mmCIF file of C-alpha atoms in Angstrom:
data_model
loop_
_atom_site.group_PDB
_atom_site.id
_atom_site.type_symbol
_atom_site.label_atom_id
_atom_site.label_comp_id
_atom_site.label_asym_id
_atom_site.label_seq_id
_atom_site.Cartn_x
_atom_site.Cartn_y
_atom_site.Cartn_z
ATOM 1 C CA MET A 1 0.162 0.391 -0.225
ATOM 2 C CA GLY A 2 3.101 2.528 0.590
ATOM 3 C CA LYS A 3 5.001 1.570 -2.581
ATOM 4 C CA VAL A 4 0.968 2.647 -4.458
ATOM 5 C CA LEU A 5 0.788 5.688 -2.123
ATOM 6 C CA SER A 6 4.449 6.986 -2.914
ATOM 7 C CA THR A 7 3.266 6.223 -6.550
ATOM 8 C CA LEU A 8 0.687 7.951 -6.843
ATOM 9 C CA LYS A 9 1.941 11.121 -5.537
ATOM 10 C CA TYR A 10 5.335 10.701 -7.873
ATOM 11 C CA ILE A 11 2.060 11.038 -10.603
ATOM 12 C CA GLN A 12 0.828 13.917 -8.921
ATOM 13 C CA ALA A 13 4.284 16.130 -8.015
ATOM 14 C CA SER A 14 5.412 15.438 -12.094
ATOM 15 C CA VAL A 15 2.429 15.157 -14.250
ATOM 16 C CA PHE A 16 -0.356 17.152 -12.265
ATOM 17 C CA SER A 17 0.568 20.035 -10.020
ATOM 18 C CA PRO A 18 0.170 22.957 -10.975
ATOM 19 C CA LYS A 19 3.784 23.480 -11.386
ATOM 20 C CA VAL A 20 3.882 21.483 -14.804
ATOM 21 C CA PRO A 21 3.073 22.889 -17.825
ATOM 22 C CA LEU A 22 -0.829 23.022 -18.693
ATOM 23 C CA GLU A 23 -0.967 21.751 -21.576
ATOM 24 C CA LYS A 24 1.261 18.209 -20.638
ATOM 25 C CA ARG A 25 -1.204 18.409 -17.590
ATOM 26 C CA VAL A 26 -4.292 18.623 -19.647
ATOM 27 C CA THR A 27 -3.196 15.895 -21.799
ATOM 28 C CA TYR A 28 -2.871 13.381 -18.993
ATOM 29 C CA ALA A 29 -5.411 14.056 -17.551
ATOM 30 C CA MET A 30 -7.359 13.136 -21.062
ATOM 31 C CA VAL A 31 -6.143 10.307 -21.567
ATOM 32 C CA VAL A 32 -6.488 9.356 -17.393
ATOM 33 C CA CYS A 33 -10.368 10.731 -18.000
ATOM 34 C CA ALA A 34 -10.139 8.631 -21.652
ATOM 35 C CA MET A 35 -9.240 5.654 -20.227
ATOM 36 C CA LEU A 36 -11.436 5.816 -16.902
ATOM 37 C CA GLY A 37 -14.536 6.384 -19.860
ATOM 38 C CA GLU A 38 -13.110 3.324 -22.012
ATOM 39 C CA LEU A 39 -13.496 1.544 -18.675
ATOM 40 C CA PHE A 40 -16.924 2.688 -17.757
ATOM 41 C CA GLY A 41 -18.688 1.901 -21.223
ATOM 42 C CA PHE A 42 -16.813 -1.224 -21.327
ATOM 43 C CA ILE A 43 -18.956 -2.063 -18.194
ATOM 44 C CA GLU A 44 -22.603 0.029 -19.291
ATOM 45 C CA SER A 45 -22.100 -1.812 -23.162
ATOM 46 C CA TYR A 46 -21.798 -4.882 -21.281
ATOM 47 C CA LEU A 47 -24.414 -4.784 -18.793
ATOM 48 C CA ILE A 48 -26.733 -2.985 -21.097
ATOM 49 C CA GLY A 49 -26.167 -6.023 -23.703
ATOM 50 C CA LEU A 50 -24.843 -4.114 -26.239
ATOM 51 C CA PRO A 51 -23.503 -6.236 -29.767
ATOM 52 C CA LEU A 52 -20.523 -7.830 -29.073
ATOM 53 C CA ILE A 53 -18.544 -5.680 -30.551
ATOM 54 C CA ALA A 54 -19.659 -2.682 -28.582
ATOM 55 C CA VAL A 55 -18.586 -4.219 -25.775
ATOM 56 C CA MET A 56 -15.031 -5.382 -27.171
ATOM 57 C CA LEU A 57 -13.846 -1.932 -28.688
ATOM 58 C CA PRO A 58 -14.114 0.318 -25.129
ATOM 59 C CA LEU A 59 -12.108 -2.668 -23.981
ATOM 60 C CA ILE A 60 -9.508 -2.760 -26.005
ATOM 61 C CA SER A 61 -9.992 1.306 -26.337
ATOM 62 C CA PHE A 62 -8.705 0.993 -22.536
ATOM 63 C CA ILE A 63 -6.288 -1.290 -22.716
ATOM 64 C CA LEU A 64 -4.680 0.724 -25.651
ATOM 65 C CA LEU A 65 -4.727 4.148 -23.697
ATOM 66 C CA PHE A 66 -2.515 1.999 -21.093
ATOM 67 C CA PHE A 67 -0.286 1.927 -22.804
ATOM 68 C CA LEU A 68 0.122 4.385 -24.584
ATOM 69 C CA SER A 69 -0.662 6.453 -21.427
ATOM 70 C CA ILE A 70 2.117 4.294 -20.276
ATOM 71 C CA TRP A 71 4.700 5.877 -23.081
ATOM 72 C CA GLY A 72 3.936 9.574 -21.913
ATOM 73 C CA LEU A 73 4.498 8.692 -18.424
ATOM 74 C CA LYS A 74 8.212 7.550 -19.573
ATOM 75 C CA THR A 75 8.717 10.191 -22.677
ATOM 76 C CA LYS A 76 9.109 13.778 -22.585
ATOM 77 C CA LYS A 77 8.648 14.581 -25.984
ATOM 78 C CA THR A 78 5.333 16.172 -24.518
ATOM 79 C CA HIS A 79 3.771 17.548 -27.622
ATOM 80 C CA LEU A 80 4.169 14.013 -29.960
ATOM 81 C CA PHE A 81 2.557 12.349 -26.795
ATOM 82 C CA ALA A 82 0.073 15.215 -26.679
ATOM 83 C CA SER A 83 -0.822 15.057 -31.236
ATOM 84 C CA VAL A 84 -0.772 10.693 -30.919
ATOM 85 C CA ALA A 85 -2.617 10.378 -28.063
ATOM 86 C CA ILE A 86 -5.815 12.583 -29.240
ATOM 87 C CA SER A 87 -4.911 11.981 -32.851
ATOM 88 C CA ILE A 88 -6.156 7.812 -31.789
ATOM 89 C CA SER A 89 -8.741 8.835 -30.382
ATOM 90 C CA ALA A 90 -10.218 11.522 -31.481
ATOM 91 C CA LEU A 91 -9.785 10.385 -34.988
ATOM 92 C CA ILE A 92 -9.709 6.628 -34.548
ATOM 93 C CA LEU A 93 -11.494 5.055 -31.273
ATOM 94 C CA PHE A 94 -14.165 7.727 -31.517
ATOM 95 C CA PRO A 95 -15.583 7.213 -34.996
ATOM 96 C CA MET A 96 -15.149 3.382 -33.996
ATOM 97 C CA MET A 97 -17.230 2.976 -31.161
ATOM 98 C CA PHE A 98 -19.708 5.802 -33.037
ATOM 99 C CA PHE A 99 -21.182 3.074 -35.642
ATOM 100 C CA ALA A 100 -20.737 0.064 -33.079
ATOM 101 C CA ASN A 101 -22.733 2.587 -30.596
ATOM 102 C CA ALA A 102 -25.949 3.732 -32.738
ATOM 103 C CA GLY A 103 -24.140 6.831 -34.428
ATOM 104 C CA LEU A 104 -26.660 9.993 -32.913
ATOM 105 C CA HIS A 105 -28.644 7.141 -31.197
ATOM 106 C CA GLY A 106 -26.280 6.671 -28.933
ATOM 107 C CA GLY A 107 -23.892 8.826 -25.952
ATOM 108 C CA MET A 108 -21.052 9.458 -28.908
ATOM 109 C CA PRO A 109 -21.651 12.894 -30.089
ATOM 110 C CA TYR A 110 -20.139 13.827 -26.145
ATOM 111 C CA TYR A 111 -17.168 12.573 -26.847
ATOM 112 C CA PHE A 112 -17.181 14.681 -29.830
ATOM 113 C CA LEU A 113 -16.819 17.651 -27.421
ATOM 114 C CA VAL A 114 -14.036 15.912 -25.765
ATOM 115 C CA ALA A 115 -11.924 15.863 -27.696
ATOM 116 C CA ILE A 116 -12.356 19.099 -29.552
ATOM 117 C CA VAL A 117 -11.546 20.434 -25.477
ATOM 118 C CA CYS A 118 -8.722 18.456 -25.693
ATOM 119 C CA THR A 119 -7.369 19.543 -28.791
ATOM 120 C CA ALA A 120 -8.237 23.242 -28.560
ATOM 121 C CA LEU A 121 -6.047 23.328 -24.831
ATOM 122 C CA ALA A 122 -3.254 20.148 -25.311
ATOM 123 C CA LEU A 123 -2.137 21.313 -28.319
ATOM 124 C CA LYS A 124 0.100 24.354 -30.067
ATOM 125 C CA GLY A 125 0.224 26.100 -33.173
ATOM 126 C CA LYS A 126 -0.053 24.708 -37.159
ATOM 127 C CA THR A 127 -1.260 21.296 -34.995
ATOM 128 C CA ARG A 128 -4.347 22.046 -33.090
ATOM 129 C CA ILE A 129 -5.574 23.666 -36.530
ATOM 130 C CA ILE A 130 -4.535 20.561 -38.703
ATOM 131 C CA LEU A 131 -5.853 18.708 -36.279
ATOM 132 C CA PHE A 132 -8.872 20.409 -34.846
ATOM 133 C CA CYS A 133 -9.903 20.502 -39.043
ATOM 134 C CA THR A 134 -9.662 17.051 -38.771
ATOM 135 C CA ILE A 135 -12.080 15.953 -36.253
ATOM 136 C CA LEU A 136 -14.395 18.710 -37.775
ATOM 137 C CA ILE A 137 -14.139 17.382 -41.232
ATOM 138 C CA GLU A 138 -14.613 13.863 -40.014
ATOM 139 C CA TYR A 139 -17.099 14.041 -37.855
ATOM 140 C CA SER A 140 -19.498 16.164 -40.202
ATOM 141 C CA GLY A 141 -18.380 12.911 -42.395
ATOM 142 C CA VAL A 142 -19.535 10.457 -39.837
ATOM 143 C CA PHE A 143 -22.973 11.905 -39.038
ATOM 144 C CA ALA A 144 -24.002 12.719 -42.396
ATOM 145 C CA LEU A 145 -23.200 8.994 -42.847
ATOM 146 C CA TYR A 146 -25.044 8.418 -40.782
ATOM 147 C CA ARG A 147 -28.401 11.089 -41.929
ATOM 148 C CA PHE A 148 -27.885 8.685 -45.007
ATOM 149 C CA TYR A 149 -27.166 5.280 -44.063
ATOM 150 C CA PRO A 150 -28.121 4.822 -40.684
ATOM 151 C CA GLN A 151 -28.408 0.637 -41.841
ATOM 152 C CA GLY A 152 -24.594 1.107 -41.244
ATOM 153 C CA PHE A 153 -24.376 1.398 -37.770
ATOM 154 C CA LEU A 154 -25.319 -0.848 -34.700
ATOM 155 C CA PRO A 155 -29.126 -0.644 -33.813
ATOM 156 C CA MET A 156 -29.499 0.357 -29.766
ATOM 157 C CA SER A 157 -33.058 0.055 -28.646
ATOM 158 C CA HIS A 158 -34.365 3.346 -27.074
ATOM 159 C CA GLU A 159 -33.790 2.003 -23.497
ATOM 160 C CA LYS A 160 -30.585 1.658 -24.547
ATOM 161 C CA ALA A 161 -29.946 4.588 -26.037
ATOM 162 C CA PHE A 162 -31.140 6.440 -22.986
ATOM 163 C CA ILE A 163 -29.178 4.875 -20.713
ATOM 164 C CA ASP A 164 -25.801 4.789 -22.866
ATOM 165 C CA GLN A 165 -26.775 9.291 -23.901
ATOM 166 C CA LEU A 166 -27.071 9.086 -19.679
ATOM 167 C CA SER A 167 -23.878 7.352 -19.255
ATOM 168 C CA SER A 168 -21.808 9.340 -21.690
ATOM 169 C CA MET A 169 -23.504 12.174 -20.458
ATOM 170 C CA ILE A 170 -21.696 11.597 -17.161
ATOM 171 C CA ILE A 171 -18.311 10.252 -18.205
ATOM 172 C CA SER A 172 -17.706 13.360 -20.342
ATOM 173 C CA SER A 173 -19.230 16.143 -18.232
ATOM 174 C CA LEU A 174 -16.846 14.449 -16.132
ATOM 175 C CA ILE A 175 -14.349 14.689 -17.984
ATOM 176 C CA LEU A 176 -14.360 18.341 -18.931
ATOM 177 C CA PHE A 177 -15.247 19.335 -15.461
ATOM 178 C CA THR A 178 -11.777 17.759 -14.710
ATOM 179 C CA PHE A 179 -9.962 19.840 -17.021
ATOM 180 C CA SER A 180 -11.790 22.713 -16.567
ATOM 181 C CA TYR A 181 -10.495 22.512 -12.947
ATOM 182 C CA ALA A 182 -6.479 21.897 -14.503
ATOM 183 C CA VAL A 183 -7.433 25.518 -16.856
ATOM 184 C CA SER A 184 -8.643 26.997 -12.966
ATOM 185 C CA GLU A 185 -6.187 26.159 -11.106
ATOM 186 C CA GLN A 186 -3.047 26.623 -13.281
ATOM 187 C CA ASN A 187 -4.887 30.336 -13.955
ATOM 188 C CA SER A 188 -4.923 30.993 -10.223
ATOM 189 C CA HIS A 189 -0.916 29.591 -10.176
ATOM 190 C CA ASP A 190 -0.022 31.204 -12.756
ATOM 191 C CA ARG A 191 -1.963 34.461 -11.177
ATOM 192 C CA ASN A 192 -0.449 34.165 -7.368
ATOM 193 C CA THR A 193 3.076 33.944 -9.753
ATOM 194 C CA ILE A 194 2.654 36.684 -11.163
ATOM 195 C CA HIS A 195 1.852 38.945 -8.349
ATOM 196 C CA GLN A 196 4.827 37.473 -6.206
ATOM 197 C CA LEU A 197 6.936 38.589 -8.857
ATOM 198 C CA SER A 198 5.340 41.757 -9.128
ATOM 199 C CA LEU A 199 5.882 42.625 -5.484
ATOM 200 C CA LEU A 200 8.915 40.850 -5.769
ATOM 201 C CA TYR A 201 9.874 43.712 -8.462
ATOM 202 C CA GLU A 202 8.777 45.994 -6.825
ATOM 203 C CA ARG A 203 10.775 45.850 -3.494
ATOM 204 C CA GLN A 204 14.370 45.173 -5.934
ATOM 205 C CA ALA A 205 13.477 48.443 -7.159
ATOM 206 C CA ASN A 206 12.593 50.479 -4.225
ATOM 207 C CA THR A 207 14.602 49.301 -1.803
ATOM 208 C CA ASP A 208 18.993 49.384 -1.166
ATOM 209 C CA GLU A 209 20.284 45.829 -1.640
ATOM 210 C CA LEU A 210 22.901 46.040 1.352
ATOM 211 C CA THR A 211 20.726 47.535 4.484
ATOM 212 C CA GLY A 212 17.409 46.699 3.015
ATOM 213 C CA LEU A 213 15.900 50.311 3.543
ATOM 214 C CA TYR A 214 14.338 52.335 1.063
ATOM 215 C CA ASN A 215 16.621 53.370 -1.645
ATOM 216 C CA ARG A 216 16.711 57.354 -3.138
ATOM 217 C CA ARG A 217 13.826 56.743 -5.447
ATOM 218 C CA TYR A 218 11.342 55.020 -3.588
ATOM 219 C CA PHE A 219 12.320 58.030 -1.045
ATOM 220 C CA HIS A 220 12.085 60.692 -3.786
ATOM 221 C CA ASN A 221 9.311 59.750 -4.897
ATOM 222 C CA PHE A 222 7.418 59.371 -1.695
ATOM 223 C CA LEU A 223 8.286 62.498 -0.339
ATOM 224 C CA LYS A 224 6.805 64.731 -3.255
ATOM 225 C CA LEU A 225 3.760 62.759 -2.310
ATOM 226 C CA ALA A 226 3.842 63.924 1.526
ATOM 227 C CA ILE A 227 5.235 67.327 0.373
ATOM 228 C CA LEU A 228 2.048 67.228 -1.169
ATOM 229 C CA THR A 229 -0.147 66.239 1.357
ATOM 230 C CA LEU A 230 1.161 67.880 3.781
ATOM 231 C CA GLY A 231 -1.819 69.931 4.649
ATOM 232 C CA ASP A 232 -3.643 67.291 5.524
ATOM 233 C CA THR A 233 -0.747 65.282 8.079
ATOM 234 C CA GLY A 234 0.268 68.170 9.415
ATOM 235 C CA LYS A 235 3.463 68.527 10.122
ATOM 236 C CA LEU A 236 6.347 67.408 8.726
ATOM 237 C CA HIS A 237 10.365 66.823 9.554
ATOM 238 C CA ILE A 238 13.311 65.435 7.820
ATOM 239 C CA ALA A 239 16.371 64.854 9.069
ATOM 240 C CA MET A 240 19.540 63.588 7.292
ATOM 241 C CA PHE A 241 22.591 61.841 7.897
ATOM 242 C CA ASP A 242 25.963 60.679 7.471
ATOM 243 C CA ILE A 243 28.525 58.089 9.118
ATOM 244 C CA ASP A 244 31.331 60.354 10.081
ATOM 245 C CA ASP A 245 35.158 59.012 8.597
ATOM 246 C CA PHE A 246 33.613 57.148 7.264
ATOM 247 C CA LYS A 247 36.300 56.370 3.911
ATOM 248 C CA PHE A 248 38.550 55.746 7.079
ATOM 249 C CA VAL A 249 35.887 53.075 8.021
ATOM 250 C CA ASN A 250 36.564 51.873 5.057
ATOM 251 C CA ASP A 251 40.276 52.572 4.367
ATOM 252 C CA LYS A 252 41.954 51.057 7.507
ATOM 253 C CA TYR A 253 39.280 48.115 8.142
ATOM 254 C CA GLY A 254 38.205 46.911 4.116
ATOM 255 C CA HIS A 255 35.266 47.790 2.077
ATOM 256 C CA PRO A 256 33.183 44.529 4.200
ATOM 257 C CA PHE A 257 33.210 45.675 7.585
ATOM 258 C CA GLY A 258 32.020 48.905 6.300
ATOM 259 C CA ASP A 259 29.620 47.257 4.926
ATOM 260 C CA THR A 260 28.895 46.150 8.073
ATOM 261 C CA VAL A 261 28.557 49.294 10.023
ATOM 262 C CA LEU A 262 26.455 50.477 6.937
ATOM 263 C CA LYS A 263 24.132 47.779 8.129
ATOM 264 C CA GLN A 264 23.673 48.023 11.685
ATOM 265 C CA PHE A 265 23.453 52.010 11.005
ATOM 266 C CA SER A 266 20.006 50.574 9.326
ATOM 267 C CA LEU A 267 18.898 49.107 12.242
ATOM 268 C CA ILE A 268 18.994 51.520 14.373
ATOM 269 C CA LEU A 269 17.136 53.641 11.927
ATOM 270 C CA GLN A 270 14.725 50.247 11.583
ATOM 271 C CA GLN A 271 14.333 50.165 14.636
ATOM 272 C CA SER A 272 12.787 54.241 14.455
ATOM 273 C CA GLU A 273 10.311 52.559 11.589
ATOM 274 C CA ASN A 274 7.119 53.946 13.742
ATOM 275 C CA ALA A 275 4.267 55.648 13.494
ATOM 276 C CA GLY A 276 4.540 56.732 9.365
ATOM 277 C CA ILE A 277 8.431 57.163 10.273
ATOM 278 C CA THR A 278 10.102 55.753 6.962
ATOM 279 C CA PRO A 279 14.314 55.827 6.944
ATOM 280 C CA CYS A 280 16.333 55.623 4.148
ATOM 281 C CA ARG A 281 19.240 54.967 2.402
ATOM 282 C CA TYR A 282 20.362 58.177 0.382
ATOM 283 C CA GLY A 283 23.745 57.151 -1.118
ATOM 284 C CA GLY A 284 27.324 56.665 0.089
ATOM 285 C CA GLU A 285 27.234 56.361 3.607
ATOM 286 C CA GLU A 286 24.258 58.777 3.427
ATOM 287 C CA PHE A 287 20.598 58.497 5.215
ATOM 288 C CA LEU A 288 17.716 59.928 5.411
ATOM 289 C CA LEU A 289 14.860 59.980 7.561
ATOM 290 C CA LEU A 290 10.941 61.180 7.267
ATOM 291 C CA ILE A 291 9.386 61.888 10.535
ATOM 292 C CA PRO A 292 5.393 63.240 9.953
ATOM 293 C CA LYS A 293 3.086 63.926 12.589
ATOM 294 C CA LYS A 294 5.635 64.436 15.212
ATOM 295 C CA ASN A 295 5.843 67.400 17.043
ATOM 296 C CA ARG A 296 9.187 69.272 16.245
ATOM 297 C CA GLU A 297 10.746 68.342 19.811
ATOM 298 C CA GLU A 298 10.015 64.983 19.926
ATOM 299 C CA ALA A 299 11.185 65.006 16.253
ATOM 300 C CA LEU A 300 14.054 66.070 16.564
ATOM 301 C CA LYS A 301 14.181 63.945 19.817
ATOM 302 C CA LEU A 302 14.208 60.885 17.909
ATOM 303 C CA VAL A 303 17.619 61.699 15.817
ATOM 304 C CA GLU A 304 20.013 62.612 18.669
ATOM 305 C CA ASP A 305 17.998 59.126 20.227
ATOM 306 C CA ILE A 306 18.953 57.240 17.171
ATOM 307 C CA LEU A 307 22.913 59.242 16.963
ATOM 308 C CA GLU A 308 22.952 57.921 21.232
ATOM 309 C CA ARG A 309 22.589 54.485 20.269
ATOM 310 C CA THR A 310 25.229 54.536 17.891
ATOM 311 C CA ARG A 311 28.080 55.296 19.195
ATOM 312 C CA ASN A 312 26.750 53.318 21.980
ATOM 313 C CA GLN A 313 26.580 49.683 20.390
ATOM 314 C CA ILE A 314 28.385 49.979 16.023
ATOM 315 C CA LYS A 315 32.018 49.720 17.717
ATOM 316 C CA LEU A 316 35.036 50.024 16.029
ATOM 317 C CA LYS A 317 37.605 47.116 15.755
ATOM 318 C CA ASP A 318 40.477 49.850 17.713
ATOM 319 C CA GLY A 319 37.447 49.852 20.331
ATOM 320 C CA ARG A 320 36.260 53.116 19.385
ATOM 321 C CA PHE A 321 32.657 54.046 18.550
ATOM 322 C CA VAL A 322 31.148 55.099 15.205
ATOM 323 C CA THR A 323 28.932 58.667 15.233
ATOM 324 C CA VAL A 324 27.078 60.626 13.718
ATOM 325 C CA SER A 325 25.723 63.656 11.916
ATOM 326 C CA ALA A 326 23.356 64.940 11.367
ATOM 327 C CA GLY A 327 20.996 67.725 9.341
ATOM 328 C CA PHE A 328 17.522 68.457 11.448
ATOM 329 C CA ILE A 329 14.270 70.527 9.217
ATOM 330 C CA THR A 330 10.377 70.504 9.957
ATOM 331 C CA CYS A 331 8.989 71.342 6.032
ATOM 332 C CA THR A 332 6.462 73.912 5.665
ATOM 333 C CA GLU A 333 3.939 74.752 2.927
ATOM 334 C CA ASP A 334 6.009 77.021 0.768
ATOM 335 C CA MET A 335 9.113 73.832 1.054
ATOM 336 C CA THR A 336 8.902 72.965 -2.473
ATOM 337 C CA TYR A 337 11.339 69.749 -2.965
ATOM 338 C CA ASP A 338 14.347 70.303 -3.745
ATOM 339 C CA ILE A 339 14.658 73.540 -1.801
ATOM 340 C CA LEU A 340 13.804 70.911 1.227
ATOM 341 C CA LEU A 341 16.786 68.897 0.320
ATOM 342 C CA GLN A 342 19.169 71.199 -0.033
ATOM 343 C CA GLU A 343 18.289 72.654 3.731
ATOM 344 C CA VAL A 344 18.869 69.507 5.261
ATOM 345 C CA ASP A 345 21.138 68.930 3.643
ATOM 346 C CA LYS A 346 23.276 72.330 4.632
ATOM 347 C CA LYS A 347 21.986 71.828 8.385
ATOM 348 C CA LEU A 348 24.459 68.789 7.667
ATOM 349 C CA TYR A 349 26.717 69.691 6.346
ATOM 350 C CA THR A 350 27.326 72.609 9.182
ATOM 351 C CA ALA A 351 27.021 69.676 11.744
ATOM 352 C CA LYS A 352 30.206 68.049 9.745
ATOM 353 C CA SER A 353 31.939 70.964 9.678
ATOM 354 C CA SER A 354 31.176 72.137 13.437
ATOM 355 C CA GLY A 355 32.946 69.409 15.090
ATOM 356 C CA LYS A 356 30.946 66.193 14.407
ATOM 357 C CA ASN A 357 28.666 63.844 15.945
ATOM 358 C CA ARG A 358 25.708 65.979 16.281
ATOM 359 C CA VAL A 359 22.142 67.784 14.524
ATOM 360 C CA ILE A 360 22.192 70.575 13.598
ATOM 361 C CA SER A 361 18.164 71.450 12.987
#
């Protein structure tokens, strides 16, 4: 029993998983459903007492499709397998059973619809068009033949014809439902994959790869929007940070250690990321912090706390601690985006030139 379950799990993962291309899954589903349909058709034909040829044809078809499915599992040529499987079923087996099951009087027309759906879903390009046209011409021919030469088809009583039509309708409905379900699952899987990729690409476009903070591109767009809505959101403050003597750190301890310092400072900024506060890496060792909806004193205190945590937490290899300088400004409604950044940059320059390790507001 365990071996059977493991085999079924393998088939499900390698054939019917949403990760498997839709054409491949539809083809295998078609073969499996056709096999079950032929098996039920054999049982039904036997139970209602149809002629021997009408009983044997579904059984022969079942055996043929069984070996065809084994070949399909082994071959990697999915398109070839689909073409062969659909051609044999739609162009040979179904028409033969159409003759053996009372033509239009029986239930085989339902299977013709299944063949058309399989062709549309499992095949591509010229093969799909050619096979569709061939099926349409062949089925039109056998329908016309039944109309003008009904004695060429095995007869069936009204009661048996009703049972055959009912059984064929149920079997075909199950097959078509299976295909529709496979397509729906594939579409759902594809939509989810596209959504996840979209989120990934959006994050990659808007975040700094090293620190995980928002990058300059995102901050520019966000700040412009924040300025436009300043009248609605109330107060808005900007702080610009620069790690002191960062070039010295890179030159003495190497760029990998410098990257570590950048990431440690980013974590300190992220710890302040609440109530709409947005940090970003502006470039190199420069960082920006957008602080909305706080009083000037509260916002300035937040910036001073960041400076204090930096000089207490980020340590160099020689025992000294890293420090940062900061410029701070409160945005007013008459300020434009460019003016705001220019002014906060001037504040930062003043902090750097007046001794570093401080905030100038």
